[in-house]
Short mmCIF file of C-alpha atoms and ligand atoms in Angstrom, two decimals:
data_model
loop_
_atom_site.label_atom_id
_atom_site.label_comp_id
_atom_site.label_asym_id
_atom_site.label_seq_id
_atom_site.Cartn_x
_atom_site.Cartn_y
_atom_site.Cartn_z
CA MET A 1 153.82 76.92 206.13
CA THR A 2 155.02 80.54 204.91
CA ALA A 3 158.26 81.02 205.24
CA CYS A 4 159.36 83.77 207.73
CA GLY A 5 159.06 87.49 206.36
CA ALA A 6 157.50 86.35 203.41
CA PRO A 7 154.71 88.66 202.38
CA VAL A 8 151.75 88.42 203.30
CA ALA A 9 149.50 89.97 200.89
CA SER A 10 149.43 86.41 198.87
CA ARG A 11 147.60 84.78 201.34
CA ALA A 12 144.47 83.18 200.85
CA GLY A 13 141.43 85.48 201.06
CA ALA A 14 143.68 88.87 202.14
CA PRO A 15 143.79 91.79 200.88
CA ALA A 16 146.36 92.20 197.68
CA ASN A 17 147.39 95.49 199.24
CA GLY A 18 148.60 94.40 202.25
CA THR A 19 146.94 96.53 204.40
CA GLN A 20 143.80 95.57 206.04
CA ARG A 21 140.82 96.81 208.28
CA ALA A 22 141.49 97.56 211.76
CA VAL A 23 140.34 99.82 214.58
CA VAL A 24 142.50 102.65 215.61
CA TYR A 25 144.00 105.23 217.67
CA ALA A 26 142.72 108.28 216.53
CA GLY A 27 144.08 110.71 219.52
CA PRO A 28 143.24 110.98 222.70
CA GLY A 29 139.54 109.94 223.07
CA ARG A 30 139.28 108.66 219.59
CA ALA A 31 138.69 105.43 217.89
CA ALA A 32 138.85 104.85 213.90
CA VAL A 33 138.08 102.42 211.71
CA GLY A 34 141.03 102.56 209.29
CA ASP A 35 143.38 100.77 206.90
CA ALA A 36 146.53 99.41 209.07
CA PRO A 37 149.41 97.04 207.96
CA MET A 38 148.71 93.16 207.17
CA PRO A 39 150.42 91.22 209.99
CA SER A 40 153.49 89.34 209.67
CA LEU A 41 155.39 86.65 211.04
CA GLN A 42 158.29 89.13 210.69
CA THR A 43 156.64 92.81 212.40
CA ARG A 44 157.96 95.72 211.48
CA ALA A 45 158.23 98.65 213.50
CA ALA A 46 154.90 100.74 213.34
CA PRO A 47 152.89 103.05 215.68
CA GLY A 48 152.74 101.57 219.13
CA VAL A 49 154.53 98.35 217.69
CA LEU A 50 157.64 96.98 218.29
CA PRO A 51 159.81 94.74 215.40
CA ARG A 52 160.59 91.10 215.97
CA ARG A 53 161.38 87.82 214.29
CA CYS A 54 158.14 85.59 215.32
CA ASP A 55 158.91 82.24 213.91
CA HIS A 56 156.84 80.96 217.00
CA GLY A 57 153.77 82.47 215.90
CA VAL A 58 150.96 82.43 213.84
CA ILE A 59 149.03 84.43 212.05
CA VAL A 60 144.95 84.57 212.74
CA ARG A 61 141.78 85.57 210.68
CA THR A 62 139.57 87.27 212.91
CA LEU A 63 136.02 85.66 213.67
CA ALA A 64 134.97 87.91 216.34
CA THR A 65 137.32 90.26 218.85
CA CYS A 66 135.78 92.13 221.25
CA VAL A 67 136.05 95.73 222.87
CA CYS A 68 136.86 96.07 226.50
CA GLY A 69 136.99 98.27 229.69
CA SER A 70 140.57 98.21 229.17
CA ASP A 71 140.21 99.69 225.97
CA GLN A 72 138.93 102.91 227.16
CA HIS A 73 141.80 103.17 229.46
CA THR A 74 144.36 103.32 226.17
CA LEU A 75 142.13 105.54 224.79
CA HIS A 76 141.99 108.38 227.14
CA GLY A 77 145.69 106.97 228.57
CA PRO A 78 149.38 108.59 227.92
CA GLY A 79 150.49 105.11 226.21
CA ALA A 80 148.80 105.26 222.56
CA ALA A 81 150.41 106.20 219.39
CA GLU A 82 148.15 107.68 216.40
CA GLY A 83 147.28 104.80 213.87
CA MET A 84 148.18 101.78 216.62
CA VAL A 85 145.94 98.86 215.70
CA LEU A 86 143.39 98.60 219.10
CA GLY A 87 142.36 95.44 221.07
CA HIS A 88 143.27 92.48 222.95
CA GLU A 89 140.62 89.35 222.58
CA LEU A 90 140.32 87.85 219.74
CA THR A 91 138.75 84.40 218.39
CA GLY A 92 139.78 83.07 214.93
CA VAL A 93 141.16 80.79 212.53
CA VAL A 94 145.13 80.36 212.18
CA VAL A 95 145.86 80.65 207.90
CA GLU A 96 149.61 80.97 208.59
CA THR A 97 151.92 79.03 211.24
CA GLY A 98 155.87 80.15 211.91
CA ARG A 99 158.37 77.65 211.19
CA ASP A 100 158.83 76.61 214.82
CA VAL A 101 154.99 76.07 215.36
CA GLU A 102 154.30 72.37 216.28
CA ARG A 103 150.94 72.20 218.03
CA VAL A 104 148.49 75.29 216.31
CA LYS A 105 147.56 73.60 212.59
CA ALA A 106 146.33 76.37 209.76
CA GLY A 107 142.33 76.02 210.15
CA ASP A 108 142.33 75.54 213.57
CA VAL A 109 139.68 77.79 215.47
CA VAL A 110 141.48 79.34 218.43
CA SER A 111 141.02 82.07 221.37
CA VAL A 112 143.79 83.91 222.04
CA PRO A 113 144.28 85.22 225.42
CA PHE A 114 144.89 88.78 225.89
CA ASN A 115 147.86 88.32 227.77
CA VAL A 116 151.38 88.22 225.45
CA ALA A 117 153.41 85.19 227.52
CA CYS A 118 156.37 83.36 226.15
CA GLY A 119 155.79 80.16 227.98
CA ARG A 120 159.57 79.80 229.09
CA CYS A 121 160.30 82.01 231.36
CA PRO A 122 159.86 81.74 235.50
CA ASN A 123 156.64 83.49 235.19
CA CYS A 124 155.15 81.90 232.62
CA ARG A 125 156.26 78.41 234.22
CA ALA A 126 154.50 79.14 236.94
CA GLY A 127 151.15 80.09 235.06
CA ARG A 128 151.59 83.73 236.01
CA THR A 129 151.05 85.16 232.07
CA GLY A 130 150.17 88.41 233.04
CA HIS A 131 153.53 89.17 234.12
CA CYS A 132 155.68 87.14 231.79
CA LEU A 133 159.31 88.30 231.67
CA THR A 134 159.92 88.56 227.93
CA THR A 135 157.32 89.82 226.07
CA ASN A 136 157.62 93.35 227.02
CA PRO A 137 161.16 95.11 227.02
CA ALA A 138 159.38 97.76 229.22
CA ARG A 139 158.54 96.01 232.62
CA PRO A 140 157.11 92.08 233.30
CA GLY A 141 153.71 91.46 231.40
CA ALA A 142 152.17 92.16 227.71
CA THR A 143 149.26 92.59 226.15
CA TYR A 144 147.94 93.57 222.53
CA GLY A 145 147.03 96.89 221.14
CA MET A 146 148.20 98.93 224.24
CA GLY A 147 151.55 100.13 222.73
CA GLU A 148 155.35 100.00 223.33
CA GLY A 149 154.41 100.14 227.17
CA PHE A 150 152.50 97.27 227.39
CA GLY A 151 155.48 95.52 224.72
CA GLY A 152 154.71 96.76 221.68
CA TRP A 153 152.27 93.99 220.14
CA ALA A 154 150.30 95.14 217.57
CA GLY A 155 146.33 95.20 218.20
CA LEU A 156 143.63 92.56 217.53
CA GLN A 157 140.47 94.79 216.40
CA ALA A 158 141.77 93.99 212.69
CA GLU A 159 140.82 91.58 210.15
CA TYR A 160 144.07 89.43 210.68
CA ALA A 161 146.34 89.18 213.51
CA LEU A 162 150.08 88.20 214.71
CA VAL A 163 149.94 85.80 217.97
CA PRO A 164 153.66 85.14 219.14
CA TYR A 165 154.17 82.29 220.84
CA ALA A 166 151.43 80.27 219.73
CA ASP A 167 152.28 76.87 220.84
CA PHE A 168 151.53 78.16 224.38
CA ASN A 169 149.45 81.11 224.55
CA LEU A 170 146.72 79.72 222.14
CA TYR A 171 143.27 77.66 223.25
CA VAL A 172 142.52 75.62 220.73
CA PHE A 173 138.70 74.19 220.20
CA ALA A 174 138.52 70.78 219.77
CA ASP A 175 135.44 70.91 217.62
CA PRO A 176 135.54 74.40 215.00
CA ASP A 177 132.28 73.93 214.11
CA GLN A 178 130.45 74.17 217.67
CA ALA A 179 132.70 77.14 218.33
CA ARG A 180 132.06 78.58 215.26
CA GLU A 181 127.89 77.89 216.72
CA ARG A 182 128.56 79.79 219.86
CA LEU A 183 131.23 82.35 219.21
CA LEU A 184 129.42 85.33 220.80
CA ASP A 185 129.76 82.60 224.00
CA VAL A 186 133.51 81.36 222.91
CA ALA A 187 134.26 85.01 222.17
CA LEU A 188 134.44 85.89 226.01
CA ILE A 189 137.06 82.93 226.66
CA GLY A 190 139.85 85.59 225.58
CA ASP A 191 139.59 87.55 228.34
CA ILE A 192 136.89 88.90 230.51
CA LEU A 193 135.11 84.94 231.85
CA PRO A 194 138.98 84.03 233.01
CA THR A 195 139.19 87.77 234.41
CA GLY A 196 135.69 87.07 236.39
CA TYR A 197 136.55 83.22 237.32
CA HIS A 198 140.26 84.58 238.67
CA ALA A 199 138.89 86.98 240.56
CA ALA A 200 136.45 84.84 242.35
CA ARG A 201 138.70 82.64 242.84
CA SER A 202 141.51 85.06 244.40
CA ALA A 203 138.89 86.40 246.25
CA GLY A 204 138.49 82.93 247.70
CA VAL A 205 134.53 82.43 246.62
CA GLY A 206 133.38 78.92 246.92
CA PRO A 207 130.18 77.02 248.04
CA GLY A 208 127.93 79.43 250.62
CA SER A 209 129.89 82.64 250.21
CA THR A 210 128.51 85.92 250.10
CA VAL A 211 129.87 88.29 247.46
CA TYR A 212 130.01 92.16 247.13
CA ILE A 213 131.07 93.02 243.33
CA ALA A 214 132.02 96.54 242.48
CA GLY A 215 130.83 97.28 238.70
CA ALA A 216 127.85 96.14 236.80
CA GLY A 217 129.99 96.60 233.10
CA PRO A 218 130.82 93.37 231.41
CA VAL A 219 133.84 92.44 233.92
CA GLY A 220 131.27 92.77 237.11
CA LEU A 221 128.66 90.77 235.68
CA ALA A 222 131.19 88.06 234.55
CA SER A 223 132.48 88.01 237.84
CA ALA A 224 129.06 87.46 239.37
CA VAL A 225 128.38 84.22 236.58
CA ALA A 226 131.69 82.87 238.28
CA CYS A 227 130.44 83.45 241.96
CA ARG A 228 127.64 81.41 240.55
CA MET A 229 129.77 78.60 239.76
CA LEU A 230 131.52 78.50 242.56
CA GLY A 231 128.14 78.48 244.33
CA ALA A 232 128.03 81.46 246.04
CA ALA A 233 125.10 82.08 247.92
CA ALA A 234 124.71 85.69 247.55
CA VAL A 235 126.15 88.05 245.33
CA ILE A 236 125.15 91.27 245.03
CA VAL A 237 126.77 93.81 242.30
CA GLY A 238 126.80 97.62 243.06
CA ASP A 239 126.77 100.67 239.94
CA PHE A 240 125.21 103.91 239.15
CA ASN A 241 124.05 102.73 235.90
CA ARG A 242 120.78 101.98 236.22
CA GLU A 243 120.25 100.20 233.31
CA ARG A 244 123.08 98.25 234.03
CA LEU A 245 121.52 97.40 237.28
CA GLU A 246 118.12 96.17 235.92
CA HIS A 247 119.86 93.52 233.79
CA VAL A 248 121.74 92.76 236.82
CA ARG A 249 118.28 92.06 238.67
CA SER A 250 117.00 90.54 235.40
CA LEU A 251 119.97 87.64 236.11
CA GLY A 252 118.94 86.90 239.47
CA PHE A 253 121.77 88.83 241.32
CA ALA A 254 121.12 91.41 243.69
CA ALA A 255 121.60 95.34 242.58
CA ALA A 256 122.89 97.84 244.57
CA ASP A 257 121.89 101.90 243.22
CA LEU A 258 125.17 103.66 244.22
CA GLY A 259 123.64 106.75 243.17
CA GLY A 260 120.25 106.27 245.27
CA GLY A 261 120.21 103.53 247.46
CA ASP A 262 122.74 102.72 250.39
CA LEU A 263 124.81 100.26 249.70
CA ALA A 264 125.17 97.92 253.60
CA GLY A 265 121.82 98.12 253.74
CA THR A 266 121.37 96.22 250.28
CA VAL A 267 124.17 94.05 251.63
CA ALA A 268 122.17 93.38 254.85
CA GLU A 269 119.16 92.49 253.44
CA THR A 270 120.55 90.38 250.64
CA ALA A 271 123.30 88.31 253.34
CA GLY A 272 121.40 88.71 256.13
CA VAL A 273 124.31 90.53 257.81
CA PRO A 274 125.87 93.65 257.10
CA TYR A 275 129.04 92.25 255.24
CA VAL A 276 130.14 90.16 253.34
CA ASP A 277 133.13 87.12 252.85
CA ALA A 278 134.25 88.49 249.39
CA GLY A 279 134.70 91.60 247.66
CA ILE A 280 135.68 92.07 243.66
CA ASP A 281 136.54 95.51 242.63
CA CYS A 282 135.70 95.53 239.11
CA VAL A 283 135.83 99.43 238.57
CA GLY A 284 138.85 100.40 239.05
CA VAL A 285 140.76 103.74 237.66
CA SER A 286 142.04 104.89 234.73
CA ASP A 287 145.05 107.40 233.91
CA ALA A 288 143.28 109.71 232.70
CA ALA A 289 141.16 110.10 236.00
CA VAL A 290 144.16 110.31 237.93
CA ALA A 291 145.59 113.07 235.72
CA GLY A 292 142.21 115.32 236.20
CA ALA A 293 142.67 114.50 240.14
CA GLY A 294 143.01 117.25 242.45
CA ALA A 295 145.70 119.83 242.17
CA ASP A 296 146.43 118.77 246.54
CA GLY A 297 146.92 115.07 245.20
CA ALA A 298 144.53 114.29 248.23
CA THR A 299 141.14 113.74 245.82
CA PRO A 300 140.29 109.73 246.40
CA ARG A 301 140.04 107.96 243.20
CA ALA A 302 139.42 104.85 244.87
CA ALA A 303 135.75 104.99 245.65
CA ALA A 304 135.00 101.66 244.22
CA LEU A 305 137.67 99.64 246.43
CA ASN A 306 136.84 101.80 249.36
CA ASP A 307 133.14 100.22 249.21
CA VAL A 308 134.73 96.97 248.76
CA ILE A 309 136.68 96.96 251.62
CA GLY A 310 133.92 98.76 253.53
CA VAL A 311 131.57 95.69 253.28
CA VAL A 312 133.74 92.92 253.32
CA ARG A 313 134.19 91.25 257.24
CA HIS A 314 136.71 91.27 258.91
CA GLY A 315 139.43 88.27 257.68
CA GLY A 316 137.65 88.38 254.27
CA ALA A 317 139.40 88.95 250.85
CA ILE A 318 139.34 91.19 248.27
CA SER A 319 140.27 90.77 244.64
CA VAL A 320 140.66 93.40 241.98
CA PRO A 321 140.69 93.02 238.36
CA GLY A 322 139.58 96.56 237.86
CA VAL A 323 142.81 98.19 236.77
CA TYR A 324 144.70 101.13 238.64
CA PRO A 325 147.66 102.99 236.83
CA ALA A 326 151.48 102.09 238.20
CA GLY A 327 152.15 106.07 237.05
CA ALA A 328 154.99 106.99 236.18
CA PRO A 329 158.09 106.07 238.27
CA GLY A 330 158.68 107.84 241.33
CA ALA A 331 154.95 109.59 240.71
CA ARG A 332 152.75 107.15 242.99
CA PRO A 333 149.29 108.45 241.61
CA PRO A 334 147.09 109.72 244.46
CA LEU A 335 144.51 106.92 244.47
CA GLY A 336 143.17 107.63 248.25
CA VAL A 337 142.89 103.74 249.00
CA TRP A 338 141.98 102.99 252.43
CA LEU A 339 144.65 100.87 253.59
CA GLY A 340 143.72 101.11 257.27
CA GLY A 341 140.06 99.39 256.46
CA ILE A 342 142.58 96.32 255.04
CA TRP A 343 145.18 96.42 257.79
CA SER A 344 142.57 96.43 260.73
CA LYS A 345 140.55 93.96 259.05
CA ALA A 346 143.31 91.42 258.35
CA ILE A 347 141.46 91.35 254.60
CA THR A 348 143.99 89.79 252.07
CA VAL A 349 144.27 91.31 248.95
CA SER A 350 145.10 90.07 244.97
CA THR A 351 145.02 92.60 242.32
CA GLY A 352 146.49 92.53 238.39
CA ALA A 353 146.49 91.34 235.10
CA THR A 354 144.51 87.92 234.38
CA PRO A 355 146.45 84.87 233.36
CA ALA A 356 143.59 84.58 231.06
CA ARG A 357 145.77 81.18 229.68
CA ARG A 358 145.75 79.63 232.76
CA TYR A 359 141.57 78.71 232.99
CA GLN A 360 140.72 79.11 229.35
CA ASP A 361 140.50 75.08 229.12
CA GLU A 362 137.83 74.51 231.96
CA LEU A 363 136.48 77.41 230.62
CA ALA A 364 135.70 76.43 227.53
CA THR A 365 134.45 72.95 228.49
CA ALA A 366 131.98 75.01 230.91
CA VAL A 367 130.90 77.44 228.07
CA LEU A 368 130.15 74.14 225.78
CA LEU A 369 128.92 71.46 227.82
CA GLY A 370 128.39 72.69 230.85
CA GLY A 371 125.88 75.62 230.02
CA VAL A 372 127.48 79.14 231.42
CA ALA A 373 125.48 81.15 229.17
CA ILE A 374 128.22 84.04 229.61
CA ALA A 375 127.25 85.77 225.79
CA ASP A 376 123.44 86.40 227.58
CA ALA A 377 124.84 87.21 230.64
CA VAL A 378 126.77 90.39 229.42
CA ARG A 379 124.38 91.10 226.35
CA ALA A 380 127.41 90.22 223.86
CA THR A 381 126.56 92.13 221.06
CA ALA A 382 127.71 91.33 217.53
CA VAL A 383 128.46 94.73 215.27
CA PRO A 384 130.57 94.96 212.27
CA LEU A 385 134.33 95.73 212.62
CA GLU A 386 133.55 98.61 210.60
CA ARG A 387 131.28 99.91 212.80
CA GLY A 388 134.10 99.91 215.88
CA ALA A 389 134.46 103.48 216.35
CA GLU A 390 130.70 103.48 217.12
CA ALA A 391 130.86 100.14 219.48
CA TYR A 392 133.33 102.34 221.81
CA GLU A 393 131.69 105.04 222.03
CA LEU A 394 128.81 103.17 223.08
CA SER A 395 130.57 101.13 225.87
CA GLY A 396 132.25 104.11 226.53
CA ALA A 397 128.77 105.96 227.76
CA GLY A 398 128.15 102.89 229.86
CA ALA A 399 125.61 100.92 227.32
CA SER A 400 124.68 97.66 229.08
CA ARG A 401 126.42 95.57 226.21
CA LYS A 402 129.82 93.49 225.35
CA PHE A 403 130.49 94.73 222.22
CA VAL A 404 131.89 91.96 219.82
CA LEU A 405 133.13 92.62 216.24
CA THR A 406 132.50 90.78 213.44
CA PRO A 407 135.10 91.85 210.62
P1 LIG B 501 133.27 99.21 232.42
O1 LIG B 501 133.67 100.42 232.24
O2 LIG B 501 132.27 98.70 231.18
O3 LIG B 501 132.56 98.42 233.71
C1 LIG B 501 132.45 99.55 234.66
C2 LIG B 501 131.00 99.85 235.57
O4 LIG B 501 131.93 100.55 237.00
C3 LIG B 501 130.56 100.97 234.88
O5 LIG B 501 129.50 100.77 234.91
C4 LIG B 501 130.79 102.66 236.08
O6 LIG B 501 129.10 102.98 235.66
C5 LIG B 501 130.95 101.58 237.50
N1 LIG B 501 131.07 102.09 238.28
C6 LIG B 501 132.01 103.45 238.30
N2 LIG B 501 132.40 104.39 239.58
C7 LIG B 501 131.93 102.52 240.00
C8 LIG B 501 132.07 102.96 241.68
N3 LIG B 501 132.19 103.37 242.87
N4 LIG B 501 131.29 101.88 242.07
C9 LIG B 501 130.64 100.89 241.86
N5 LIG B 501 130.75 101.02 240.35
C10 LIG B 501 131.07 102.06 240.10
O7 LIG B 501 134.37 98.51 232.10
P2 LIG B 501 134.48 96.42 232.54
O8 LIG B 501 134.81 96.13 230.87
O9 LIG B 501 133.41 96.17 232.74
O10 LIG B 501 135.77 96.56 233.13
C11 LIG B 501 136.27 96.46 234.11
C12 LIG B 501 136.96 97.30 234.81
O11 LIG B 501 138.06 95.97 234.47
C13 LIG B 501 138.12 97.86 233.78
O12 LIG B 501 139.34 98.63 234.44
C14 LIG B 501 138.99 97.25 233.25
O13 LIG B 501 140.21 97.84 232.42
C15 LIG B 501 139.63 95.95 233.60
N6 LIG B 501 139.69 94.65 233.26
C16 LIG B 501 140.75 94.00 234.48
C17 LIG B 501 141.16 93.07 234.18
C18 LIG B 501 142.89 92.13 234.51
O14 LIG B 501 143.12 91.25 233.95
N7 LIG B 501 142.62 92.47 235.80
C19 LIG B 501 141.13 92.41 232.53
C20 LIG B 501 139.79 93.03 231.83
C21 LIG B 501 139.35 94.17 232.56
ZN1 LIG B 502 139.92 92.83 227.60
ZN1 LIG B 503 157.30 84.21 230.23
#
């Protein structure tokens, strides 16, 4: 154990100059690989990072850190600071533990859920770790690598990272060798597999359910896999991206080509009736899209969500993992959500950041023992951290891949 605040440059295997390689925000729409401060249990003010003392934290050496659709929101949104380390999905090895850490040990292989949660507030105690009341001074809910609006915690696309409240936040793999062997699979229990699973469960998916999923990105695919795990009878995934749709078909799900085809027709063909029990919006709307909305503020931007509302049956349920920006206080984004459809069909809707930690124990077991091949399903592709900027470009351009950076 190292005393809190001790220089980290002396850490075994770490660079001696107090800096490390990381993917950083390099201006609107641009990610770059550069030098960033080594993490410490005593964080110092840095771009997008607030100073804090974290005796309850650990330092983790990264084995795998993923690029997510949410990182694209950060890249194109208003909250990023130049030089800030990006990323929020990490699997790694604990190399240093704070004074107050009891359960997690140096050498443990761990998964970091993307929510920064204290484990002590009413929301954390109720399992709502996506809305922790203490880890973000700006509002409930904190995430790594998204700037001060999300709590001011350094990003995880780096060689080393700080994880606060480690005893609560970290999932520790019982067999570290097994986790290393299945690295591309277990890397996905930090965010997208729990997100897909939470989305499917929140939309009431169970044996015999029929489901429409908007978006064939990694989150849409993880949701489809989760629907299958829960026993869904028919799963239709819609997108405009032909390469992604081809992959959807190869996994045995029905694909709705929104560019040329007719969604209602595909639903009727697949489900036998022109509606589904459940809908999942894995698209969302970015801040950038909202900023680009027409001056009259009337341009509908919630196209995916409106499709979902359109095909869900009366009395059905919808979940919305896709992100919708809160907007500045008092300035509500003009999203054009079809509220009348929700109301008249009495649809139950659930939204928000996934409480990823809640599901990690069962999902790690499902992946490691239950044959859930999530890495294949999302085409997880390992890329050296040094090529992180390229991974951002490719994922932003809609590559049919989930990029996993490995230092
Ligand atoms: P992605 O950008 O790779 O995939 C989104 C897909 O949606 C793209 O393939 C795009 O072509 C498609 N699309 C665009 N408009 C569409 C429409 N009208 N109908 C159907 N498809 C459409 O992103 P991803 O990594 O899969 O993430 C998806 C969303 O989930 C993002 O908004 C991301 O921020 C969010 N997310 C939320 C959580 C959470 O906790 N709720 C966790 C992870 C990701
Ligand atoms: Zn993510
Ligand atoms: Zn909390």
